[in-house]
Amino acid sequence: MPKLLHVSASPRGENSDSLRIARTFTDAYRDAHEGDEIEHWDLWDGSLPDFAAGARAKMTVFGGGEPQGEEAAAWTAARRAFERFASAERLLFSVPMWNGSVPYVLKQLIDVVSQPGWIFGVDPEKGYSHLLEGRGTRVAVVYTSAVWGPGLGPEFGSDFQSTYFSDWLRWTGLTDISEIRFHPTLTGDRDETRRQAEAHARELAKGF
């Protein structure tokens, strides 16, 4: 059974624009893909493991060793997170802009799952290989912001949100990426901008 995994990075619940637009997407996806599984992974629910010992385990693996003790437990927890992420044929991310970039829990997910032999390989001469490519996985990302918006000058901030996250997705090998954007800015028409974003979400979900 195909699965859509919605990974959400906002803790704001019903007040979250990114979650509201993502729900529009999942509702339309459910209507268009009867029988598909839809799973919601709230990154704020405490399921992401701490990665202090995991970082040491990563370097052990890089050195050709086998993690032991605390490192082994952290490596196992990281592997569970990776398998949950990598098990879905379709991925939906809801990503609000925080201080020009992504919320720290999304960076935590990235740091937990981005491991040698899982997400990437590396060759001293050829560089990185991208281990999630060729799977046919499709990705949709809801990007939202309140102050920054396309076409505004640097006095309204910069977009390190989509540039960083899109680059990471492509680094993993996930290149079939669609974006849904909601950037009403401080003086824009929020209702009309939201209507456009939700219409785009519905249309994209139908053929996703």
PDB file of C-alpha atoms in Angstrom:
ATOM      1  CA  MET A   1       0.000   0.000   0.000  1.00  0.00           C
ATOM      2  CA  PRO A   2       1.532   3.363  -0.997  1.00  0.00           C
ATOM      3  CA  LYS A   3       2.178   5.742   1.883  1.00  0.00           C
ATOM      4  CA  LEU A   4       2.219   9.522   2.166  1.00  0.00           C
ATOM      5  CA  LEU A   5       4.253  10.683   5.151  1.00  0.00           C
ATOM      6  CA  HIS A   6       3.527  14.235   6.317  1.00  0.00           C
ATOM      7  CA  VAL A   7       6.482  15.563   8.310  1.00  0.00           C
ATOM      8  CA  SER A   8       5.469  18.725  10.171  1.00  0.00           C
ATOM      9  CA  ALA A   9       7.899  21.197  11.727  1.00  0.00           C
ATOM     10  CA  SER A  10       5.471  23.697  13.302  1.00  0.00           C
ATOM     11  CA  PRO A  11       4.447  23.525  16.988  1.00  0.00           C
ATOM     12  CA  ARG A  12       1.572  26.014  16.549  1.00  0.00           C
ATOM     13  CA  GLY A  13      -1.295  23.595  15.981  1.00  0.00           C
ATOM     14  CA  GLU A  14      -4.485  25.214  14.694  1.00  0.00           C
ATOM     15  CA  ASN A  15      -2.712  28.581  14.478  1.00  0.00           C
ATOM     16  CA  SER A  16      -0.125  27.283  12.016  1.00  0.00           C
ATOM     17  CA  ASP A  17      -0.432  28.361   8.385  1.00  0.00           C
ATOM     18  CA  SER A  18       1.913  25.598   7.224  1.00  0.00           C
ATOM     19  CA  LEU A  19      -0.163  22.929   8.994  1.00  0.00           C
ATOM     20  CA  ARG A  20      -3.423  24.331   7.656  1.00  0.00           C
ATOM     21  CA  ILE A  21      -2.157  24.221   4.072  1.00  0.00           C
ATOM     22  CA  ALA A  22      -0.705  20.748   4.633  1.00  0.00           C
ATOM     23  CA  ARG A  23      -4.104  19.533   5.870  1.00  0.00           C
ATOM     24  CA  THR A  24      -5.657  20.881   2.673  1.00  0.00           C
ATOM     25  CA  PHE A  25      -3.094  18.800   0.767  1.00  0.00           C
ATOM     26  CA  THR A  26      -3.680  15.594   2.760  1.00  0.00           C
ATOM     27  CA  ASP A  27      -7.475  15.940   2.528  1.00  0.00           C
ATOM     28  CA  ALA A  28      -7.258  16.274  -1.258  1.00  0.00           C
ATOM     29  CA  TYR A  29      -4.736  13.434  -1.444  1.00  0.00           C
ATOM     30  CA  ARG A  30      -7.051  11.153   0.558  1.00  0.00           C
ATOM     31  CA  ASP A  31      -9.941  11.880  -1.794  1.00  0.00           C
ATOM     32  CA  ALA A  32      -7.824  11.233  -4.887  1.00  0.00           C
ATOM     33  CA  HIS A  33      -5.909   8.177  -3.645  1.00  0.00           C
ATOM     34  CA  GLU A  34      -8.353   5.909  -1.860  1.00  0.00           C
ATOM     35  CA  GLY A  35      -6.579   3.132  -0.034  1.00  0.00           C
ATOM     36  CA  ASP A  36      -3.241   4.923   0.335  1.00  0.00           C
ATOM     37  CA  GLU A  37      -1.886   5.221   3.870  1.00  0.00           C
ATOM     38  CA  ILE A  38      -1.389   8.726   5.270  1.00  0.00           C
ATOM     39  CA  GLU A  39       0.867   9.138   8.302  1.00  0.00           C
ATOM     40  CA  HIS A  40       1.581  12.349  10.208  1.00  0.00           C
ATOM     41  CA  TRP A  41       4.957  12.714  11.896  1.00  0.00           C
ATOM     42  CA  ASP A  42       4.890  15.702  14.229  1.00  0.00           C
ATOM     43  CA  LEU A  43       8.560  16.431  14.874  1.00  0.00           C
ATOM     44  CA  TRP A  44       7.608  18.070  18.176  1.00  0.00           C
ATOM     45  CA  ASP A  45       6.116  14.882  19.636  1.00  0.00           C
ATOM     46  CA  GLY A  46       9.354  13.749  21.309  1.00  0.00           C
ATOM     47  CA  SER A  47      10.033  10.864  18.927  1.00  0.00           C
ATOM     48  CA  LEU A  48      13.255  12.319  17.509  1.00  0.00           C
ATOM     49  CA  PRO A  49      16.242  10.905  19.370  1.00  0.00           C
ATOM     50  CA  ASP A  50      18.939  13.022  20.946  1.00  0.00           C
ATOM     51  CA  PHE A  51      22.046  12.702  18.827  1.00  0.00           C
ATOM     52  CA  ALA A  52      24.955  13.506  21.133  1.00  0.00           C
ATOM     53  CA  ALA A  53      26.067   9.869  21.386  1.00  0.00           C
ATOM     54  CA  GLY A  54      24.869   9.367  17.816  1.00  0.00           C
ATOM     55  CA  ALA A  55      27.399  11.912  16.563  1.00  0.00           C
ATOM     56  CA  ARG A  56      30.160   9.858  18.190  1.00  0.00           C
ATOM     57  CA  ALA A  57      28.672   6.695  16.670  1.00  0.00           C
ATOM     58  CA  LYS A  58      28.705   8.323  13.235  1.00  0.00           C
ATOM     59  CA  MET A  59      32.424   8.972  13.488  1.00  0.00           C
ATOM     60  CA  THR A  60      32.969   5.405  14.687  1.00  0.00           C
ATOM     61  CA  VAL A  61      31.186   4.161  11.567  1.00  0.00           C
ATOM     62  CA  PHE A  62      33.195   6.550   9.383  1.00  0.00           C
ATOM     63  CA  GLY A  63      36.336   5.018  10.856  1.00  0.00           C
ATOM     64  CA  GLY A  64      35.197   1.506   9.977  1.00  0.00           C
ATOM     65  CA  GLY A  65      34.221   0.541  13.528  1.00  0.00           C
ATOM     66  CA  GLU A  66      31.025  -0.768  15.114  1.00  0.00           C
ATOM     67  CA  PRO A  67      29.262   1.455  17.673  1.00  0.00           C
ATOM     68  CA  GLN A  68      29.137  -0.034  21.168  1.00  0.00           C
ATOM     69  CA  GLY A  69      27.201   0.682  24.340  1.00  0.00           C
ATOM     70  CA  GLU A  70      25.624   4.142  24.456  1.00  0.00           C
ATOM     71  CA  GLU A  71      26.747   4.795  20.899  1.00  0.00           C
ATOM     72  CA  ALA A  72      25.075   1.606  19.669  1.00  0.00           C
ATOM     73  CA  ALA A  73      21.785   2.557  21.335  1.00  0.00           C
ATOM     74  CA  ALA A  74      21.901   6.022  19.757  1.00  0.00           C
ATOM     75  CA  TRP A  75      22.718   4.511  16.349  1.00  0.00           C
ATOM     76  CA  THR A  76      19.765   2.122  16.631  1.00  0.00           C
ATOM     77  CA  ALA A  77      17.412   4.997  17.524  1.00  0.00           C
ATOM     78  CA  ALA A  78      18.702   7.012  14.570  1.00  0.00           C
ATOM     79  CA  ARG A  79      18.145   4.023  12.280  1.00  0.00           C
ATOM     80  CA  ARG A  80      14.516   3.766  13.402  1.00  0.00           C
ATOM     81  CA  ALA A  81      13.994   7.438  12.517  1.00  0.00           C
ATOM     82  CA  PHE A  82      15.649   6.922   9.137  1.00  0.00           C
ATOM     83  CA  GLU A  83      13.497   3.893   8.329  1.00  0.00           C
ATOM     84  CA  ARG A  84      10.330   5.809   9.194  1.00  0.00           C
ATOM     85  CA  PHE A  85      11.424   8.627   6.893  1.00  0.00           C
ATOM     86  CA  ALA A  86      12.616   6.395   4.052  1.00  0.00           C
ATOM     87  CA  SER A  87       9.639   4.016   4.091  1.00  0.00           C
ATOM     88  CA  ALA A  88       7.243   6.418   2.354  1.00  0.00           C
ATOM     89  CA  GLU A  89       6.778   6.626  -1.393  1.00  0.00           C
ATOM     90  CA  ARG A  90       5.416  10.165  -1.001  1.00  0.00           C
ATOM     91  CA  LEU A  91       6.690  12.852   1.378  1.00  0.00           C
ATOM     92  CA  LEU A  92       4.984  16.073   2.444  1.00  0.00           C
ATOM     93  CA  PHE A  93       6.871  18.575   4.592  1.00  0.00           C
ATOM     94  CA  SER A  94       5.275  21.599   6.263  1.00  0.00           C
ATOM     95  CA  VAL A  95       8.071  24.079   6.976  1.00  0.00           C
ATOM     96  CA  PRO A  96       7.561  27.509   8.537  1.00  0.00           C
ATOM     97  CA  MET A  97      10.380  30.035   8.328  1.00  0.00           C
ATOM     98  CA  TRP A  98      12.149  30.608  11.617  1.00  0.00           C
ATOM     99  CA  ASN A  99      14.727  33.394  11.664  1.00  0.00           C
ATOM    100  CA  GLY A 100      15.300  33.072   7.942  1.00  0.00           C
ATOM    101  CA  SER A 101      15.758  29.297   8.039  1.00  0.00           C
ATOM    102  CA  VAL A 102      14.001  26.092   9.195  1.00  0.00           C
ATOM    103  CA  PRO A 103      12.802  25.196  12.728  1.00  0.00           C
ATOM    104  CA  TYR A 104      15.478  23.444  14.758  1.00  0.00           C
ATOM    105  CA  VAL A 105      13.489  20.216  15.019  1.00  0.00           C
ATOM    106  CA  LEU A 106      13.660  19.831  11.244  1.00  0.00           C
ATOM    107  CA  LYS A 107      17.426  20.338  11.400  1.00  0.00           C
ATOM    108  CA  GLN A 108      17.473  17.688  14.141  1.00  0.00           C
ATOM    109  CA  LEU A 109      15.685  15.236  11.836  1.00  0.00           C
ATOM    110  CA  ILE A 110      18.188  16.013   9.093  1.00  0.00           C
ATOM    111  CA  ASP A 111      21.151  15.462  11.420  1.00  0.00           C
ATOM    112  CA  VAL A 112      19.702  12.210  12.782  1.00  0.00           C
ATOM    113  CA  VAL A 113      18.929  10.538   9.448  1.00  0.00           C
ATOM    114  CA  SER A 114      21.808  11.878   7.328  1.00  0.00           C
ATOM    115  CA  GLN A 115      24.210   9.023   7.932  1.00  0.00           C
ATOM    116  CA  PRO A 116      26.811   7.197   5.820  1.00  0.00           C
ATOM    117  CA  GLY A 117      25.345   4.177   4.120  1.00  0.00           C
ATOM    118  CA  TRP A 118      21.777   5.415   4.658  1.00  0.00           C
ATOM    119  CA  ILE A 119      21.499   8.833   3.026  1.00  0.00           C
ATOM    120  CA  PHE A 120      24.911   9.221   1.438  1.00  0.00           C
ATOM    121  CA  GLY A 121      28.147   7.585   0.490  1.00  0.00           C
ATOM    122  CA  VAL A 122      31.411   9.425   0.007  1.00  0.00           C
ATOM    123  CA  ASP A 123      34.414   8.741  -2.184  1.00  0.00           C
ATOM    124  CA  PRO A 124      37.759  10.547  -1.694  1.00  0.00           C
ATOM    125  CA  GLU A 125      37.970  11.284  -5.417  1.00  0.00           C
ATOM    126  CA  LYS A 126      34.348  11.413  -6.607  1.00  0.00           C
ATOM    127  CA  GLY A 127      32.739  13.007  -3.548  1.00  0.00           C
ATOM    128  CA  TYR A 128      29.217  12.243  -2.350  1.00  0.00           C
ATOM    129  CA  SER A 129      26.818   9.653  -3.716  1.00  0.00           C
ATOM    130  CA  HIS A 130      23.100  10.140  -3.124  1.00  0.00           C
ATOM    131  CA  LEU A 131      21.591   6.937  -1.800  1.00  0.00           C
ATOM    132  CA  LEU A 132      17.871   7.808  -2.008  1.00  0.00           C
ATOM    133  CA  GLU A 133      17.935   8.481  -5.748  1.00  0.00           C
ATOM    134  CA  GLY A 134      16.181   6.155  -8.164  1.00  0.00           C
ATOM    135  CA  ARG A 135      13.389   5.199  -5.759  1.00  0.00           C
ATOM    136  CA  GLY A 136      10.661   7.213  -7.477  1.00  0.00           C
ATOM    137  CA  THR A 137       9.913   9.083  -4.249  1.00  0.00           C
ATOM    138  CA  ARG A 138       7.977  12.305  -4.746  1.00  0.00           C
ATOM    139  CA  VAL A 139       8.278  15.258  -2.356  1.00  0.00           C
ATOM    140  CA  ALA A 140       6.009  18.241  -1.707  1.00  0.00           C
ATOM    141  CA  VAL A 141       7.063  21.058   0.615  1.00  0.00           C
ATOM    142  CA  VAL A 142       4.858  23.755   2.131  1.00  0.00           C
ATOM    143  CA  TYR A 143       7.003  26.838   2.790  1.00  0.00           C
ATOM    144  CA  THR A 144       5.507  29.671   4.836  1.00  0.00           C
ATOM    145  CA  SER A 145       6.805  32.973   6.169  1.00  0.00           C
ATOM    146  CA  ALA A 146       5.296  36.131   7.634  1.00  0.00           C
ATOM    147  CA  VAL A 147       7.813  38.907   6.921  1.00  0.00           C
ATOM    148  CA  TRP A 148      10.112  37.681   4.148  1.00  0.00           C
ATOM    149  CA  GLY A 149       8.612  37.275   0.692  1.00  0.00           C
ATOM    150  CA  PRO A 150       9.827  36.892  -2.896  1.00  0.00           C
ATOM    151  CA  GLY A 151      10.765  40.214  -4.411  1.00  0.00           C
ATOM    152  CA  LEU A 152      11.328  42.039  -1.114  1.00  0.00           C
ATOM    153  CA  GLY A 153      14.667  43.596  -0.317  1.00  0.00           C
ATOM    154  CA  PRO A 154      17.185  42.363   2.268  1.00  0.00           C
ATOM    155  CA  GLU A 155      15.688  44.662   4.898  1.00  0.00           C
ATOM    156  CA  PHE A 156      12.879  42.053   5.121  1.00  0.00           C
ATOM    157  CA  GLY A 157      15.275  39.161   5.606  1.00  0.00           C
ATOM    158  CA  SER A 158      16.655  36.404   3.397  1.00  0.00           C
ATOM    159  CA  ASP A 159      15.453  32.962   2.363  1.00  0.00           C
ATOM    160  CA  PHE A 160      17.749  30.375   3.932  1.00  0.00           C
ATOM    161  CA  GLN A 161      14.648  28.224   4.494  1.00  0.00           C
ATOM    162  CA  SER A 162      13.881  26.788   1.065  1.00  0.00           C
ATOM    163  CA  THR A 163      17.439  27.147  -0.251  1.00  0.00           C
ATOM    164  CA  TYR A 164      18.829  25.037   2.604  1.00  0.00           C
ATOM    165  CA  PHE A 165      16.070  22.440   2.695  1.00  0.00           C
ATOM    166  CA  SER A 166      15.844  21.970  -1.074  1.00  0.00           C
ATOM    167  CA  ASP A 167      19.601  21.547  -1.241  1.00  0.00           C
ATOM    168  CA  TRP A 168      19.460  18.853   1.454  1.00  0.00           C
ATOM    169  CA  LEU A 169      16.670  16.983  -0.331  1.00  0.00           C
ATOM    170  CA  ARG A 170      18.651  16.930  -3.564  1.00  0.00           C
ATOM    171  CA  TRP A 171      21.784  15.855  -1.697  1.00  0.00           C
ATOM    172  CA  THR A 172      19.920  12.777  -0.463  1.00  0.00           C
ATOM    173  CA  GLY A 173      18.895  11.944  -4.027  1.00  0.00           C
ATOM    174  CA  LEU A 174      15.287  13.173  -3.749  1.00  0.00           C
ATOM    175  CA  THR A 175      14.909  15.430  -6.775  1.00  0.00           C
ATOM    176  CA  ASP A 176      11.194  15.192  -7.669  1.00  0.00           C
ATOM    177  CA  ILE A 177      10.228  18.196  -5.543  1.00  0.00           C
ATOM    178  CA  SER A 178       7.131  20.415  -5.712  1.00  0.00           C
ATOM    179  CA  GLU A 179       6.683  23.573  -3.643  1.00  0.00           C
ATOM    180  CA  ILE A 180       3.596  25.196  -2.143  1.00  0.00           C
ATOM    181  CA  ARG A 181       4.310  28.696  -0.887  1.00  0.00           C
ATOM    182  CA  PHE A 182       2.506  31.058   1.459  1.00  0.00           C
ATOM    183  CA  HIS A 183       4.320  34.379   1.865  1.00  0.00           C
ATOM    184  CA  PRO A 184       1.665  37.059   2.500  1.00  0.00           C
ATOM    185  CA  THR A 185       4.240  39.545   3.901  1.00  0.00           C
ATOM    186  CA  LEU A 186       3.259  42.245   6.387  1.00  0.00           C
ATOM    187  CA  THR A 187       1.216  44.277   3.911  1.00  0.00           C
ATOM    188  CA  GLY A 188      -0.176  41.546   1.639  1.00  0.00           C
ATOM    189  CA  ASP A 189      -3.678  40.124   1.360  1.00  0.00           C
ATOM    190  CA  ARG A 190      -3.410  37.118   3.676  1.00  0.00           C
ATOM    191  CA  ASP A 191      -6.808  35.663   2.809  1.00  0.00           C
ATOM    192  CA  GLU A 192      -6.247  35.795  -0.950  1.00  0.00           C
ATOM    193  CA  THR A 193      -2.683  34.521  -0.653  1.00  0.00           C
ATOM    194  CA  ARG A 194      -3.867  31.645   1.527  1.00  0.00           C
ATOM    195  CA  ARG A 195      -6.668  30.831  -0.919  1.00  0.00           C
ATOM    196  CA  GLN A 196      -4.128  30.609  -3.729  1.00  0.00           C
ATOM    197  CA  ALA A 197      -1.790  28.409  -1.676  1.00  0.00           C
ATOM    198  CA  GLU A 198      -4.601  26.051  -0.690  1.00  0.00           C
ATOM    199  CA  ALA A 199      -5.837  25.829  -4.280  1.00  0.00           C
ATOM    200  CA  HIS A 200      -2.324  24.923  -5.387  1.00  0.00           C
ATOM    201  CA  ALA A 201      -2.107  22.326  -2.605  1.00  0.00           C
ATOM    202  CA  ARG A 202      -5.362  20.682  -3.661  1.00  0.00           C
ATOM    203  CA  GLU A 203      -4.389  20.579  -7.330  1.00  0.00           C
ATOM    204  CA  LEU A 204      -0.939  19.199  -6.621  1.00  0.00           C
ATOM    205  CA  ALA A 205      -2.281  16.514  -4.258  1.00  0.00           C
ATOM    206  CA  LYS A 206      -4.639  15.106  -6.866  1.00  0.00           C
ATOM    207  CA  GLY A 207      -1.827  13.955  -9.112  1.00  0.00           C
ATOM    208  CA  PHE A 208       0.780  13.330  -6.435  1.00  0.00           C
TER     209      PHE A 208
END
